[in-house]
Amino acid sequence: MARVVGLLAHRWFSGAFRGPLQVIRCPAPQLHVSGPAMAASQEDFAKAMNQVKLLKEDPGNEVKLKLYALYKQATEGPCNAPKPGMLDFILKAKWDAWNALGNLPKETARQNYVDLVSSLSASSCSQVTPAADKKQAESDSLVVTSEDGITTIRLNRPAKKNALTTQMYRDIMRALEAASEDSSRITVLTGSGDYYCSGNDLTNFKDIPPDKVEERAQSSAVLLRDFVDRFIDFPKPLIAVVNGPAVGISVTLLGLFDVVYASDRATFHTPFSHLGQSPEGCSSYIFPKMMGPSKAAEMLIFGKKLTAREALAQGLVTAVFPDDTFQKEVWARLKAYAKLPPNAMRIAKRLMRHQEKEKLHAVNAEESRVLAERWVSDECITAIVAFLSKKAKL
Ligand SMILES: CCCCC/C=C/C(=O)SCCNC(=O)CCNC(=O)[C@H](O)C(C)(C)COP(=O)(O)OP(=O)(O)OC[C@H]1O[C@@H](n2cnc3c(N)ncnc32)[C@H](O)[C@@H]1OP(=O)(O)O
C-alpha cells in the first residue's frame, strides 16, 4: 500500500502532519535563480507554505529542518531564541538549523524556502500513486490527471478544436515524461469538447518577422522531432481516446499509440498537400506498413478524410464505439486494463517496439528536416495565409 504523508514543515515536531491529500496540482516548472535580485514575494511564500502541506512523501528530517530554519528566518529574522539544553534533542536540532543561517536576509530566506518547496513539489508530483485518485497537473490548455492507475492527458482548447500551440507541445512532452515515471500503469491522450484535435495551431505561424522565418522553421523542426521522439520512446501502454474529429499531427501520431479507441463521430484527416506540408509523426513509414502503400497514399498525399469505420478497416483504429456510449465503454475497458501487472505490460510493449525504435527515430528525424523546408516554401506560406485570413478551411 502506498504511503501517503502530508507534512506541515514549519510546524514540524508539533504533531501537525496532514494527509492523505485529495488534490495535487504540480506547479509549472520554475527557473531556480538564487540571489537577492530574485526575492520571492509574500504571495509566493504563502503559496509555498500551502504546497508543503500537499507533499505526499516525507522529505526526511534534514530537509524538514532546513524548511523550518528558512521559515523562521524568513518570518522572524536571525535566531533570537535562547539555546535549548543539551538533552532537549529536538529543540536543539531546530535551534541549530535556524542559528546556522546567521544573518541571512529575510528576503533571501523566503526565496530559498520557495525554491526548496518547488523542487520538492516537482519530485513529489512525478510519484503519484495509482490508488490516490489525484488530479496531477492543470493548465488552461492541457489537463493532466491520474486516477485508477491511468494518467490522462486531455487537450483542453475546445473553442479552438484543441489545436496544438507551441506551449502545448512542450506541456505534452513534460506530461509524458512525468507519466513515464509516475505509478500509473497506462497513459491516455484525449480531447475536450467535440474535437479530438485539429492538429497544429496554424497561428503558430503568425507574426514571424521575415528575417526570422528560416530560424523559426528550424526551431519548430527541433520541437517536432523532440515531441515525436517522446511518443516513440514512451515506455508504458499509450492509448488514444479519439472523442471526435482528428486532423494533421493528431492523426499521424496515432501510429505510435498502442491502442486507438474512436467514437463513431471521429474522422481522420491529414491534409498535408493542401497545406503545402508533408507527413510527420513517422506516418510516412508506419501508414504504408499498416494499411498498404496505396491506402496510405490516399491519406498522406491526397488528404482523403477517413471515417472511423474506414480507419478501423485500415488498422489505424483498434475499435469504434457509438458516440453515445463511447466514454462509458472505453473507460470501463481502460480501468480493467489498468489493473493488469504493470511490468508485464511494459515488457510486452518494449518487445514490440524495440525492433523498430532505431528506424522510427531515423524516420522522425528525416520527416522533421523535410518539414522545415516545407514551412518556408511558397506552397505552405500561401496555404497558411489563406487559413489565417479566413479564406480557407479544410
Ligand atoms: C511544431 C510542430 C509542427 C507539427 C506539424 C503539424 C501539422 C498539422 O497538424 S497540419 C494540420 C493543421 N490543421 C488544420 O489545417 C486545421 C485548420 N482548421 C480547420 O480547417 C477548421 O477549423 C476545422 C475543420 C478543424 C473545424 O472547422 P469548424 O467546425 O467550422 O470550426 P471553426 O473553423 O469555426 O473552428 C473554431 C475555431 O478554432 C480555430 N481553429 C481550428 N483549428 C485550428 C488550427 N488548426 N489552428 C488554429 N486555429 C484553429 C478556428 O480558426 C476557429 O477560431 P475562431 O474563428 O477564432 O473561432
Tab-separated table of C-alpha atoms and ligand atoms in Angstrom:
chain	number	residue	atom	x	y	z
A	1	MET	CA	0.000	0.000	0.000
A	2	ALA	CA	1.278	3.393	-0.877
A	3	ARG	CA	2.450	5.549	1.982
A	4	VAL	CA	0.963	8.969	1.621
A	5	VAL	CA	2.184	11.511	4.094
A	6	GLY	CA	1.106	15.097	4.366
A	7	LEU	CA	3.552	17.391	6.058
A	8	LEU	CA	3.364	20.790	7.623
A	9	ALA	CA	7.050	21.500	7.767
A	10	HIS	CA	7.250	24.701	9.716
A	11	ARG	CA	5.178	23.136	12.500
A	12	TRP	CA	7.379	20.100	12.469
A	13	PHE	CA	7.515	18.181	15.729
A	14	SER	CA	4.375	19.906	16.912
A	15	GLY	CA	2.365	16.947	15.614
A	16	ALA	CA	0.841	18.869	12.747
A	17	PHE	CA	1.057	16.250	9.978
A	18	ARG	CA	-1.752	16.322	7.461
A	19	GLY	CA	-2.810	13.767	4.865
A	20	PRO	CA	-3.759	11.885	2.865
A	21	LEU	CA	-4.360	14.656	0.371
A	22	GLN	CA	-7.113	14.893	-2.179
A	23	VAL	CA	-5.705	17.172	-4.837
A	24	ILE	CA	-2.200	17.662	-6.120
A	25	ARG	CA	-1.507	20.487	-8.513
A	26	CYS	CA	2.010	20.436	-9.895
A	27	PRO	CA	3.338	23.950	-10.153
A	28	ALA	CA	4.666	24.975	-13.533
A	29	PRO	CA	8.408	24.386	-13.640
A	30	GLN	CA	10.216	27.377	-12.239
A	31	LEU	CA	13.567	28.823	-13.049
A	32	HIS	CA	15.687	28.500	-9.969
A	33	VAL	CA	17.568	31.748	-9.865
A	34	SER	CA	19.094	32.440	-6.492
A	35	GLY	CA	20.398	35.707	-5.089
A	36	PRO	CA	18.827	38.806	-3.671
A	37	ALA	CA	17.750	40.138	-7.066
A	38	MET	CA	15.124	37.390	-7.286
A	39	ALA	CA	13.443	37.645	-3.860
A	40	ALA	CA	10.141	35.766	-3.755
A	41	SER	CA	7.005	37.751	-2.976
A	42	GLN	CA	4.945	37.213	0.163
A	43	GLU	CA	2.364	35.625	-2.105
A	44	ASP	CA	4.911	33.100	-3.453
A	45	PHE	CA	5.931	32.374	0.100
A	46	ALA	CA	2.337	31.806	1.223
A	47	LYS	CA	1.792	29.523	-1.782
A	48	ALA	CA	4.925	27.563	-0.904
A	49	MET	CA	3.684	27.102	2.665
A	50	ASN	CA	0.488	25.622	1.277
A	51	GLN	CA	2.409	23.401	-1.126
A	52	VAL	CA	4.391	21.967	1.761
A	53	LYS	CA	1.136	20.713	3.243
A	54	LEU	CA	0.446	18.868	-0.010
A	55	LEU	CA	3.702	16.930	-0.204
A	56	LYS	CA	2.927	13.257	-0.419
A	57	GLU	CA	6.327	11.952	0.502
A	58	ASP	CA	8.023	12.716	3.792
A	59	PRO	CA	11.146	14.609	2.637
A	60	GLY	CA	13.223	13.406	5.592
A	61	ASN	CA	14.457	15.117	8.737
A	62	GLU	CA	17.310	17.009	7.146
A	63	VAL	CA	15.056	18.737	4.638
A	64	LYS	CA	12.386	19.375	7.270
A	65	LEU	CA	14.979	21.071	9.450
A	66	LYS	CA	16.065	23.206	6.529
A	67	LEU	CA	12.470	24.190	5.816
A	68	TYR	CA	11.908	25.007	9.455
A	69	ALA	CA	15.026	27.154	9.666
A	70	LEU	CA	14.249	29.035	6.446
A	71	TYR	CA	10.665	29.624	7.579
A	72	LYS	CA	11.817	31.053	10.934
A	73	GLN	CA	14.485	33.187	9.276
A	74	ALA	CA	12.032	34.482	6.656
A	75	THR	CA	9.392	35.389	9.222
A	76	GLU	CA	11.407	36.363	12.344
A	77	GLY	CA	14.902	37.088	11.082
A	78	PRO	CA	18.126	35.776	12.685
A	79	CYS	CA	17.752	33.270	15.526
A	80	ASN	CA	16.849	35.104	18.708
A	81	ALA	CA	15.664	32.216	20.894
A	82	PRO	CA	17.672	31.034	23.902
A	83	LYS	CA	19.783	27.971	23.185
A	84	PRO	CA	17.925	24.817	24.399
A	85	GLY	CA	19.571	22.430	26.845
A	86	MET	CA	21.807	19.620	25.518
A	87	LEU	CA	19.232	16.950	26.340
A	88	ASP	CA	16.397	18.617	24.532
A	89	PHE	CA	17.441	16.974	21.260
A	90	ILE	CA	14.591	18.059	19.069
A	91	LEU	CA	14.522	21.688	20.099
A	92	LYS	CA	18.304	21.752	19.910
A	93	ALA	CA	18.325	20.427	16.308
A	94	LYS	CA	15.780	23.065	15.286
A	95	TRP	CA	17.643	25.848	17.060
A	96	ASP	CA	20.954	24.762	15.475
A	97	ALA	CA	19.425	24.790	11.998
A	98	TRP	CA	17.947	28.252	12.458
A	99	ASN	CA	21.038	29.643	14.141
A	100	ALA	CA	23.213	28.297	11.300
A	101	LEU	CA	21.532	30.735	8.920
A	102	GLY	CA	23.274	33.580	10.728
A	103	ASN	CA	22.344	36.957	9.309
A	104	LEU	CA	20.822	35.658	6.098
A	105	PRO	CA	18.375	38.392	4.977
A	106	LYS	CA	14.670	37.604	5.381
A	107	GLU	CA	14.063	38.034	1.631
A	108	THR	CA	16.771	35.538	0.726
A	109	ALA	CA	15.435	33.045	3.258
A	110	ARG	CA	11.970	33.470	1.761
A	111	GLN	CA	13.327	32.851	-1.742
A	112	ASN	CA	15.300	29.794	-0.619
A	113	TYR	CA	12.209	28.408	1.088
A	114	VAL	CA	10.155	28.861	-2.093
A	115	ASP	CA	12.890	27.230	-4.219
A	116	LEU	CA	13.229	24.288	-1.873
A	117	VAL	CA	9.473	23.653	-1.769
A	118	SER	CA	9.283	23.977	-5.528
A	119	SER	CA	11.943	21.310	-6.030
A	120	LEU	CA	10.221	19.011	-3.523
A	121	SER	CA	6.847	19.507	-5.205
A	122	ALA	CA	8.257	18.692	-8.625
A	123	SER	CA	9.670	15.360	-7.491
A	124	SER	CA	6.591	14.593	-5.441
A	125	CYS	CA	4.315	15.120	-8.451
A	126	SER	CA	6.146	12.537	-10.516
A	127	GLN	CA	5.430	9.882	-7.915
A	128	VAL	CA	1.661	9.795	-7.928
A	129	THR	CA	0.262	6.582	-6.543
A	130	PRO	CA	-2.403	4.851	-8.596
A	131	ALA	CA	-4.662	4.380	-5.594
A	132	ALA	CA	-4.538	8.015	-4.662
A	133	ASP	CA	-7.019	9.284	-7.278
A	134	LYS	CA	-5.448	12.660	-7.655
A	135	LYS	CA	-5.501	15.467	-10.120
A	136	GLN	CA	-1.895	15.730	-11.236
A	137	ALA	CA	-1.464	18.932	-13.184
A	138	GLU	CA	-3.628	21.573	-14.660
A	139	SER	CA	-3.198	24.385	-17.084
A	140	ASP	CA	-5.734	26.029	-19.318
A	141	SER	CA	-4.918	24.116	-22.457
A	142	LEU	CA	-3.791	20.812	-21.061
A	143	VAL	CA	-5.256	18.952	-18.119
A	144	VAL	CA	-3.355	16.018	-16.686
A	145	THR	CA	-4.994	13.753	-14.137
A	146	SER	CA	-4.066	10.466	-12.538
A	147	GLU	CA	-6.766	8.130	-11.351
A	148	ASP	CA	-7.364	4.378	-11.095
A	149	GLY	CA	-3.884	3.651	-12.428
A	150	ILE	CA	-4.496	5.783	-15.539
A	151	THR	CA	-2.739	9.062	-16.299
A	152	THR	CA	-4.926	11.062	-18.665
A	153	ILE	CA	-3.561	13.906	-20.763
A	154	ARG	CA	-6.504	15.938	-22.024
A	155	LEU	CA	-6.220	18.571	-24.761
A	156	ASN	CA	-8.382	21.358	-23.448
A	157	ARG	CA	-8.935	24.100	-26.010
A	158	PRO	CA	-12.387	23.100	-27.214
A	159	ALA	CA	-13.149	26.570	-28.649
A	160	LYS	CA	-10.168	26.114	-30.996
A	161	LYS	CA	-10.911	22.439	-31.651
A	162	ASN	CA	-7.935	21.557	-29.437
A	163	ALA	CA	-5.392	22.918	-31.939
A	164	LEU	CA	-1.868	22.456	-30.583
A	165	THR	CA	0.033	25.589	-29.617
A	166	THR	CA	3.796	25.594	-29.226
A	167	GLN	CA	3.324	25.645	-25.463
A	168	MET	CA	1.047	22.611	-25.658
A	169	TYR	CA	3.698	20.577	-27.495
A	170	ARG	CA	6.050	21.382	-24.637
A	171	ASP	CA	3.462	20.640	-21.967
A	172	ILE	CA	2.589	17.311	-23.552
A	173	MET	CA	6.267	16.350	-23.585
A	174	ARG	CA	6.501	17.212	-19.904
A	175	ALA	CA	3.326	15.317	-19.132
A	176	LEU	CA	4.630	12.231	-20.957
A	177	GLU	CA	7.891	12.404	-19.061
A	178	ALA	CA	6.037	12.604	-15.755
A	179	ALA	CA	3.651	9.815	-16.769
A	180	SER	CA	6.532	7.540	-17.726
A	181	GLU	CA	7.804	7.781	-14.149
A	182	ASP	CA	4.660	8.047	-12.081
A	183	SER	CA	2.984	4.979	-10.653
A	184	SER	CA	0.138	4.887	-13.154
A	185	ARG	CA	0.031	1.821	-15.402
A	186	ILE	CA	-1.340	3.188	-18.632
A	187	THR	CA	-1.493	6.647	-20.217
A	188	VAL	CA	-4.311	8.123	-22.245
A	189	LEU	CA	-4.445	11.086	-24.620
A	190	THR	CA	-7.855	12.552	-25.361
A	191	GLY	CA	-9.622	15.828	-26.139
A	192	SER	CA	-12.258	18.067	-24.535
A	193	GLY	CA	-15.352	19.095	-26.447
A	194	ASP	CA	-16.435	17.966	-29.904
A	195	TYR	CA	-12.976	17.559	-31.466
A	196	TYR	CA	-10.119	15.257	-30.551
A	197	CYS	CA	-7.644	17.708	-32.083
A	198	SER	CA	-7.439	19.931	-35.166
A	199	GLY	CA	-3.676	19.476	-35.453
A	200	ASN	CA	-1.022	22.118	-35.369
A	201	ASP	CA	-2.348	25.539	-34.398
A	202	LEU	CA	-1.842	27.451	-37.614
A	203	THR	CA	-1.471	30.702	-35.693
A	204	ASN	CA	1.893	29.283	-34.564
A	205	PHE	CA	2.998	30.665	-37.925
A	206	LYS	CA	1.700	34.185	-37.236
A	207	ASP	CA	3.744	37.298	-36.600
A	208	ILE	CA	7.122	35.886	-37.626
A	209	PRO	CA	9.384	38.680	-38.900
A	210	PRO	CA	10.609	37.903	-42.452
A	211	ASP	CA	14.237	37.623	-41.366
A	212	LYS	CA	13.279	35.056	-38.697
A	213	VAL	CA	11.253	32.682	-40.885
A	214	GLU	CA	14.117	30.282	-41.581
A	215	GLU	CA	15.216	30.296	-37.939
A	216	ARG	CA	11.666	29.617	-36.750
A	217	ALA	CA	11.284	26.765	-39.234
A	218	GLN	CA	14.456	25.184	-37.879
A	219	SER	CA	13.440	25.570	-34.226
A	220	SER	CA	9.954	24.209	-34.970
A	221	ALA	CA	11.558	21.186	-36.634
A	222	VAL	CA	13.619	20.573	-33.497
A	223	LEU	CA	10.484	20.869	-31.369
A	224	LEU	CA	8.613	18.473	-33.661
A	225	ARG	CA	11.421	15.951	-33.583
A	226	ASP	CA	11.684	16.057	-29.786
A	227	PHE	CA	7.926	15.838	-29.454
A	228	VAL	CA	7.571	12.766	-31.669
A	229	ASP	CA	10.614	11.147	-30.028
A	230	ARG	CA	8.712	11.192	-26.723
A	231	PHE	CA	5.959	9.105	-28.296
A	232	ILE	CA	8.433	6.675	-29.859
A	233	ASP	CA	10.163	6.128	-26.523
A	234	PHE	CA	7.177	6.185	-24.183
A	235	PRO	CA	7.576	3.029	-22.077
A	236	LYS	CA	4.043	2.313	-20.857
A	237	PRO	CA	0.905	1.395	-22.803
A	238	LEU	CA	-0.299	4.560	-24.554
A	239	ILE	CA	-3.926	4.800	-25.584
A	240	ALA	CA	-5.664	7.404	-27.729
A	241	VAL	CA	-9.292	8.025	-26.840
A	242	VAL	CA	-10.406	9.772	-30.028
A	243	ASN	CA	-13.582	11.532	-28.954
A	244	GLY	CA	-14.188	13.383	-32.240
A	245	PRO	CA	-12.551	14.517	-35.498
A	246	ALA	CA	-8.768	14.398	-35.680
A	247	VAL	CA	-6.608	16.424	-38.072
A	248	GLY	CA	-2.935	16.578	-39.041
A	249	ILE	CA	-0.376	15.591	-36.462
A	250	SER	CA	-3.033	14.237	-34.112
A	251	VAL	CA	-3.772	11.601	-36.788
A	252	THR	CA	-0.230	10.781	-37.826
A	253	LEU	CA	0.816	10.244	-34.200
A	254	LEU	CA	-1.825	7.538	-33.788
A	255	GLY	CA	0.548	5.078	-35.429
A	256	LEU	CA	2.775	5.417	-32.366
A	257	PHE	CA	-0.005	4.605	-29.878
A	258	ASP	CA	-0.511	1.053	-28.668
A	259	VAL	CA	-4.292	1.206	-28.884
A	260	VAL	CA	-6.668	3.709	-30.518
A	261	TYR	CA	-10.330	3.825	-29.487
A	262	ALA	CA	-12.585	6.064	-31.540
A	263	SER	CA	-16.092	7.420	-31.334
A	264	ASP	CA	-18.104	6.721	-34.485
A	265	ARG	CA	-18.250	10.531	-34.843
A	266	ALA	CA	-14.468	10.720	-35.270
A	267	THR	CA	-12.871	11.381	-38.645
A	268	PHE	CA	-9.197	11.188	-39.596
A	269	HIS	CA	-7.800	13.843	-41.890
A	270	THR	CA	-4.215	14.512	-42.976
A	271	PRO	CA	-4.441	17.396	-45.470
A	272	PHE	CA	-0.696	17.912	-45.818
A	273	SER	CA	-0.624	18.553	-49.558
A	274	HIS	CA	-3.476	21.076	-49.209
A	275	LEU	CA	-1.298	22.902	-46.700
A	276	GLY	CA	1.889	22.644	-48.757
A	277	GLN	CA	3.328	20.494	-45.955
A	278	SER	CA	4.485	16.900	-45.592
A	279	PRO	CA	3.685	13.993	-43.273
A	280	GLU	CA	5.161	13.732	-39.781
A	281	GLY	CA	4.775	11.545	-36.679
A	282	CYS	CA	6.531	8.660	-38.506
A	283	SER	CA	3.391	8.257	-40.619
A	284	SER	CA	5.397	8.155	-43.866
A	285	TYR	CA	6.802	4.847	-42.613
A	286	ILE	CA	4.057	3.452	-40.369
A	287	PHE	CA	0.980	4.163	-42.507
A	288	PRO	CA	2.159	2.303	-45.645
A	289	LYS	CA	3.192	-0.655	-43.454
A	290	MET	CA	-0.104	-0.547	-41.611
A	291	MET	CA	-2.596	-0.040	-44.433
A	292	GLY	CA	-0.609	-0.718	-47.592
A	293	PRO	CA	1.052	1.935	-49.778
A	294	SER	CA	-1.973	2.956	-51.832
A	295	LYS	CA	-4.352	3.496	-48.916
A	296	ALA	CA	-1.574	5.424	-47.166
A	297	ALA	CA	-1.097	7.498	-50.309
A	298	GLU	CA	-4.789	8.403	-50.388
A	299	MET	CA	-4.432	9.792	-46.884
A	300	LEU	CA	-0.943	11.276	-46.874
A	301	ILE	CA	-0.655	12.502	-50.467
A	302	PHE	CA	-4.272	13.279	-51.395
A	303	GLY	CA	-5.582	14.162	-47.934
A	304	LYS	CA	-8.511	11.715	-48.039
A	305	LYS	CA	-10.527	12.030	-44.854
A	306	LEU	CA	-11.425	8.655	-43.302
A	307	THR	CA	-14.493	7.872	-41.246
A	308	ALA	CA	-13.957	5.969	-38.012
A	309	ARG	CA	-15.112	2.747	-39.660
A	310	GLU	CA	-12.697	3.263	-42.565
A	311	ALA	CA	-9.870	3.965	-40.127
A	312	LEU	CA	-10.765	0.734	-38.332
A	313	ALA	CA	-10.617	-1.180	-41.597
A	314	GLN	CA	-7.161	0.333	-42.320
A	315	GLY	CA	-5.801	-0.687	-38.910
A	316	LEU	CA	-5.330	2.896	-37.739
A	317	VAL	CA	-8.065	2.449	-35.136
A	318	THR	CA	-8.392	-0.513	-32.776
A	319	ALA	CA	-12.123	-0.303	-32.033
A	320	VAL	CA	-15.029	2.046	-32.776
A	321	PHE	CA	-17.869	2.752	-30.316
A	322	PRO	CA	-21.202	4.511	-30.747
A	323	ASP	CA	-20.738	8.103	-29.657
A	324	ASP	CA	-23.464	7.997	-27.001
A	325	THR	CA	-21.821	5.121	-25.101
A	326	PHE	CA	-18.229	5.898	-26.128
A	327	GLN	CA	-16.912	7.342	-22.859
A	328	LYS	CA	-18.611	4.750	-20.671
A	329	GLU	CA	-17.475	1.739	-22.677
A	330	VAL	CA	-13.933	2.952	-23.259
A	331	TRP	CA	-13.215	3.954	-19.674
A	332	ALA	CA	-14.627	0.682	-18.329
A	333	ARG	CA	-12.234	-1.149	-20.629
A	334	LEU	CA	-9.280	1.038	-19.694
A	335	LYS	CA	-9.902	0.669	-15.964
A	336	ALA	CA	-9.800	-3.102	-16.370
A	337	TYR	CA	-6.546	-2.888	-18.377
A	338	ALA	CA	-5.024	-0.670	-15.712
A	339	LYS	CA	-5.360	-3.500	-13.199
A	340	LEU	CA	-3.008	-5.750	-15.169
A	341	PRO	CA	0.538	-6.241	-13.859
A	342	PRO	CA	2.444	-3.094	-14.913
A	343	ASN	CA	5.810	-4.711	-15.516
A	344	ALA	CA	4.353	-7.367	-17.783
A	345	MET	CA	2.618	-4.674	-19.832
A	346	ARG	CA	5.769	-2.580	-20.152
A	347	ILE	CA	7.832	-5.596	-21.150
A	348	ALA	CA	5.332	-6.632	-23.823
A	349	LYS	CA	5.384	-3.088	-25.195
A	350	ARG	CA	9.158	-2.954	-25.132
A	351	LEU	CA	9.435	-6.202	-27.069
A	352	MET	CA	7.045	-4.944	-29.732
A	353	ARG	CA	8.627	-1.505	-30.071
A	354	HIS	CA	12.252	-2.450	-29.597
A	355	GLN	CA	12.959	-3.759	-33.091
A	356	GLU	CA	11.547	-0.653	-34.753
A	357	LYS	CA	12.867	2.046	-32.468
A	358	GLU	CA	16.008	2.955	-34.332
A	359	LYS	CA	14.140	3.079	-37.613
A	360	LEU	CA	11.385	5.245	-36.118
A	361	HIS	CA	13.891	7.768	-34.773
A	362	ALA	CA	15.548	7.970	-38.187
A	363	VAL	CA	12.194	8.460	-39.929
A	364	ASN	CA	11.222	11.146	-37.423
A	365	ALA	CA	14.487	12.995	-37.988
A	366	GLU	CA	14.032	12.947	-41.746
A	367	GLU	CA	10.353	13.969	-41.644
A	368	SER	CA	11.222	16.895	-39.342
A	369	ARG	CA	14.070	18.001	-41.594
A	370	VAL	CA	11.824	17.936	-44.664
A	371	LEU	CA	9.038	19.817	-42.874
A	372	ALA	CA	11.433	22.630	-42.000
A	373	GLU	CA	11.959	23.022	-45.755
A	374	ARG	CA	8.237	22.885	-46.481
A	375	TRP	CA	7.416	25.569	-43.895
A	376	VAL	CA	9.426	28.142	-45.834
A	377	SER	CA	8.007	27.093	-49.224
A	378	ASP	CA	5.609	29.295	-51.207
A	379	GLU	CA	3.035	26.489	-51.237
A	380	CYS	CA	2.947	26.318	-47.478
A	381	ILE	CA	3.040	30.058	-46.837
A	382	THR	CA	0.139	30.591	-49.289
A	383	ALA	CA	-1.957	27.907	-47.551
A	384	ILE	CA	-1.296	29.282	-44.053
A	385	VAL	CA	-2.067	32.850	-45.134
A	386	ALA	CA	-5.340	31.609	-46.664
A	387	PHE	CA	-6.342	29.971	-43.383
A	388	LEU	CA	-5.301	32.918	-41.249
A	389	SER	CA	-7.200	35.339	-43.460
A	390	LYS	CA	-10.239	33.057	-43.093
A	391	LYS	CA	-10.287	32.314	-46.798
A	392	ALA	CA	-9.703	28.600	-46.431
A	393	LYS	CA	-10.866	25.833	-44.212
A	394	LEU	CA	-10.376	22.120	-44.660
B	1	LIG	C1	5.928	22.180	-34.366
B	1	LIG	C2	5.099	21.009	-34.728
B	1	LIG	C3	4.511	21.071	-36.102
B	1	LIG	C4	3.698	19.857	-36.411
B	1	LIG	C5	3.163	19.812	-37.827
B	1	LIG	C6	1.716	19.542	-37.819
B	1	LIG	C7	0.960	19.692	-38.904
B	1	LIG	C8	-0.511	19.623	-38.822
B	1	LIG	O1	-1.122	19.297	-37.838
B	1	LIG	S1	-1.290	20.077	-40.265
B	1	LIG	C9	-2.987	20.301	-39.814
B	1	LIG	C10	-3.264	21.696	-39.336
B	1	LIG	N1	-4.663	21.866	-39.081
B	1	LIG	C11	-5.519	22.423	-39.935
B	1	LIG	O2	-5.167	22.792	-41.031
B	1	LIG	C12	-6.942	22.593	-39.438
B	1	LIG	C13	-7.411	24.003	-39.624
B	1	LIG	N2	-8.776	24.126	-39.143
B	1	LIG	C14	-9.867	23.953	-39.939
B	1	LIG	O3	-9.771	23.674	-41.103
B	1	LIG	C15	-11.205	24.079	-39.273
B	1	LIG	O4	-11.087	24.958	-38.194
B	1	LIG	C16	-11.778	22.724	-38.774
B	1	LIG	C17	-12.134	21.862	-39.997
B	1	LIG	C18	-10.763	21.974	-37.901
B	1	LIG	C19	-13.050	22.963	-37.939
B	1	LIG	O5	-13.976	23.711	-38.698
B	1	LIG	P1	-15.326	24.228	-37.967
B	1	LIG	O6	-16.018	23.113	-37.311
B	1	LIG	O7	-16.071	25.025	-38.989
B	1	LIG	O8	-14.803	25.159	-36.786
B	1	LIG	P2	-14.036	26.560	-36.900
B	1	LIG	O9	-13.206	26.601	-38.123
B	1	LIG	O10	-15.003	27.656	-36.710
B	1	LIG	O11	-13.030	26.448	-35.654
B	1	LIG	C20	-13.318	27.041	-34.393
B	1	LIG	C21	-12.157	27.924	-34.023
B	1	LIG	O12	-10.989	27.123	-33.922
B	1	LIG	C22	-9.965	27.671	-34.740
B	1	LIG	N3	-9.121	26.563	-35.223
B	1	LIG	C23	-9.498	25.336	-35.537
B	1	LIG	N4	-8.437	24.611	-35.914
B	1	LIG	C24	-7.379	25.415	-35.848
B	1	LIG	C25	-5.995	25.234	-36.115
B	1	LIG	N5	-5.506	24.070	-36.526
B	1	LIG	N6	-5.183	26.267	-35.924
B	1	LIG	C26	-5.640	27.459	-35.491
B	1	LIG	N7	-6.955	27.696	-35.220
B	1	LIG	C27	-7.800	26.671	-35.383
B	1	LIG	C28	-10.724	28.348	-35.865
B	1	LIG	O13	-9.906	29.288	-36.502
B	1	LIG	C29	-11.869	28.969	-35.099
B	1	LIG	O14	-11.349	30.087	-34.433
B	1	LIG	P3	-12.247	31.413	-34.277
B	1	LIG	O15	-12.584	31.832	-35.692
B	1	LIG	O16	-11.369	32.384	-33.567
B	1	LIG	O17	-13.456	30.983	-33.505
